[in-house]
Coordinates of C-alpha atoms in Angstrom, one line a residue:
M3 CA 23.5 63.8 -104.2
P4 CA 26.5 61.6 -104.9
I5 CA 28.4 59.8 -102.1
V6 CA 31.9 61.2 -101.9
L7 CA 34.9 59.8 -99.9
N8 CA 37.5 62.5 -99.2
G9 CA 40.8 60.6 -99.4
S10 CA 42.7 63.1 -97.3
T11 CA 40.3 63.3 -94.3
G12 CA 38.5 59.9 -94.6
V13 CA 35.1 61.7 -94.3
I14 CA 32.2 60.3 -96.3
T15 CA 29.6 62.8 -97.4
G16 CA 26.3 62.5 -99.3
I17 CA 24.7 59.7 -97.3
P18 CA 21.1 60.7 -96.6
V19 CA 19.5 60.2 -93.2
G20 CA 18.5 56.5 -93.0
G21 CA 20.7 55.7 -95.9
L22 CA 22.8 53.1 -94.1
P23 CA 21.5 49.5 -94.1
D24 CA 20.1 48.0 -90.9
G25 CA 22.7 46.5 -88.5
I26 CA 25.6 48.5 -89.9
V27 CA 25.9 50.7 -86.8
D28 CA 26.2 48.8 -83.5
T29 CA 27.1 49.8 -80.0
D30 CA 30.9 49.4 -80.7
M31 CA 30.6 52.1 -83.3
I32 CA 29.0 54.7 -81.1
A33 CA 31.5 56.9 -79.3
N34 CA 31.6 56.9 -75.5
N35 CA 29.3 59.6 -74.1
A36 CA 27.7 60.1 -77.5
V37 CA 24.2 59.8 -76.1
T38 CA 23.8 62.9 -73.9
S39 CA 21.1 63.5 -71.3
A40 CA 19.4 65.9 -73.8
K41 CA 19.3 63.1 -76.4
A42 CA 18.2 60.5 -73.9
T43 CA 15.1 62.5 -73.0
G44 CA 13.5 61.4 -76.2
I45 CA 13.7 57.7 -75.2
A46 CA 10.3 56.3 -74.3
G47 CA 9.0 56.1 -70.7
G48 CA 10.0 53.8 -67.8
K49 CA 13.3 55.6 -67.2
V50 CA 14.3 56.3 -63.6
L51 CA 14.8 60.1 -63.5
Q52 CA 15.7 60.6 -59.8
V53 CA 16.1 58.6 -56.6
I54 CA 15.7 60.1 -53.1
N55 CA 16.4 58.0 -50.1
N56 CA 15.7 58.8 -46.4
S57 CA 16.4 56.6 -43.4
S58 CA 16.5 56.9 -39.6
N59 CA 16.8 54.8 -36.5
T60 CA 15.2 57.3 -34.1
N61 CA 13.0 55.4 -31.7
V62 CA 9.3 56.2 -32.3
T63 CA 6.6 54.7 -30.1
T64 CA 2.9 55.0 -30.5
S65 CA -0.1 53.9 -28.4
G66 CA -3.8 54.3 -28.2
N67 CA -5.2 55.5 -31.6
T68 CA -2.3 57.8 -32.3
V69 CA -0.6 57.6 -35.7
S70 CA 3.1 58.5 -35.3
D71 CA 5.2 59.7 -38.2
L72 CA 8.5 58.0 -38.9
L73 CA 9.8 59.8 -42.0
T74 CA 8.8 62.5 -44.5
T75 CA 10.5 62.6 -47.8
A76 CA 9.9 65.0 -50.7
I77 CA 10.3 64.7 -54.5
T78 CA 9.5 67.1 -57.3
P79 CA 8.3 65.4 -60.5
A80 CA 9.7 66.8 -63.8
S81 CA 6.4 66.1 -65.6
A82 CA 2.8 65.7 -64.4
S83 CA 2.5 62.4 -66.3
N84 CA 5.4 60.8 -64.4
K85 CA 4.9 58.3 -61.6
V86 CA 6.5 58.1 -58.2
L87 CA 7.6 54.6 -57.0
V88 CA 7.7 54.5 -53.2
F89 CA 9.6 51.8 -51.3
L90 CA 9.1 51.5 -47.5
T91 CA 10.9 49.2 -45.1
A92 CA 10.5 49.1 -41.3
N93 CA 10.5 46.7 -38.4
T94 CA 8.3 47.4 -35.3
W95 CA 8.2 45.9 -31.9
V96 CA 4.6 45.1 -31.1
N97 CA 4.0 45.2 -27.3
N98 CA 1.2 42.8 -26.4
G99 CA -1.5 43.3 -23.8
G100 CA -3.4 40.1 -24.8
I101 CA -4.1 37.9 -27.8
N102 CA -4.1 39.3 -31.3
A103 CA -1.5 42.1 -31.2
F104 CA -1.1 44.0 -34.4
G105 CA 0.8 47.0 -35.5
G106 CA 0.9 48.7 -38.9
L107 CA 2.6 51.0 -41.3
R108 CA 0.9 53.7 -43.3
L109 CA 1.9 55.8 -46.3
Y110 CA 0.5 59.3 -46.8
R111 CA 0.9 61.7 -49.6
G112 CA 1.3 64.9 -47.6
A113 CA 3.6 66.6 -45.1
N114 CA 2.3 64.5 -42.2
S115 CA -0.5 62.1 -41.2
S116 CA -3.1 64.8 -41.9
G117 CA -2.3 64.2 -45.7
T118 CA -4.1 61.7 -47.9
Q119 CA -3.6 58.1 -46.8
I120 CA -2.6 56.1 -49.9
Y121 CA -1.4 52.8 -48.5
D122 CA -1.9 50.8 -45.3
M123 CA -0.2 47.5 -44.2
E124 CA -0.8 45.7 -40.9
G125 CA 1.2 43.0 -39.3
G126 CA 1.3 41.0 -36.1
L127 CA 0.5 37.6 -34.5
N128 CA -2.4 35.9 -32.9
T129 CA -0.4 35.3 -29.8
D130 CA 0.0 36.8 -26.3
K131 CA 3.7 37.4 -26.8
T132 CA 5.4 40.6 -27.7
H133 CA 7.0 40.3 -31.1
W134 CA 8.6 42.0 -34.1
A135 CA 6.6 42.8 -37.2
G136 CA 8.4 43.5 -40.5
Y137 CA 7.0 45.7 -43.3
Y138 CA 8.3 45.9 -46.8
F139 CA 6.2 47.3 -49.6
T140 CA 6.1 49.3 -52.7
Y141 CA 3.5 51.7 -54.1
L142 CA 3.3 53.3 -57.5
D143 CA 1.7 56.8 -57.1
S144 CA 0.4 59.1 -59.8
P145 CA 0.6 62.6 -58.2
N146 CA -0.3 64.3 -61.5
T147 CA 1.7 67.5 -60.8
T148 CA 5.1 69.1 -61.1
S149 CA 4.9 70.5 -57.6
A150 CA 7.0 69.1 -54.8
Q151 CA 5.3 66.1 -53.2
S152 CA 5.9 64.9 -49.7
Y153 CA 5.4 61.3 -48.6
T154 CA 5.1 60.3 -45.0
M155 CA 5.6 56.9 -43.4
S156 CA 3.8 56.4 -40.1
I157 CA 3.1 53.6 -37.6
R158 CA 0.1 52.8 -35.5
R159 CA -1.5 50.0 -33.5
Y160 CA -4.2 47.9 -35.1
S161 CA -5.8 46.1 -32.2
S162 CA -7.0 46.9 -28.7
H163 CA -4.7 44.1 -27.4
T164 CA -1.7 46.0 -28.6
T165 CA -0.4 48.3 -25.9
S166 CA 2.2 50.1 -28.1
V167 CA 4.1 49.8 -31.4
A168 CA 7.8 51.0 -31.5
T169 CA 10.7 51.1 -33.9
D170 CA 13.0 50.3 -30.9
G171 CA 16.0 52.0 -32.5
K172 CA 16.0 49.8 -35.6
Y173 CA 16.6 51.4 -39.0
Y174 CA 13.6 52.2 -41.3
Q175 CA 13.7 53.8 -44.7
M176 CA 11.8 55.3 -47.6
T177 CA 13.0 55.5 -51.2
L178 CA 11.2 57.6 -53.8
M179 CA 11.9 57.1 -57.5
E180 CA 10.5 59.3 -60.3
I181 CA 9.6 57.1 -63.3
A182 CA 9.2 58.7 -66.7
A183 CA 5.8 58.3 -68.3

């Protein structure tokens, strides 16, 4: 097929797919909004498909062997092969009844702490003083489903010398990101 330049419209026809030399089309030549969401779905994995954030400063206190839920957040993956990246942030007030006072944060896949525990982090001090413990962590989960998934962040005490663990009205948050496979 011959290459034809229409002098009145400026349109070139007859160029086969892949017929332009490498480097001739750059980002300046692509029209704004030319890559639509439908076209972008063909781009390889690693894309963030959705972000869901949940936070609170409701005071939650736990003692004994009780696990107390802070937040539950749900996400529905678009594909069973996609991952869910979970970010958790919380500060707790660890009330000390002796040396070695420790509190902790847990992550469950499920509507509450009766779900499947998938991550556990402990913090505290070898001291007889009441203190703050900060928790900041990420977890990459593979739920292998397109059904809605709930994730629950909970606190608990981790030593018999800890009388209680509380959020003391400080903000804590959970962010869920669906990552394309």
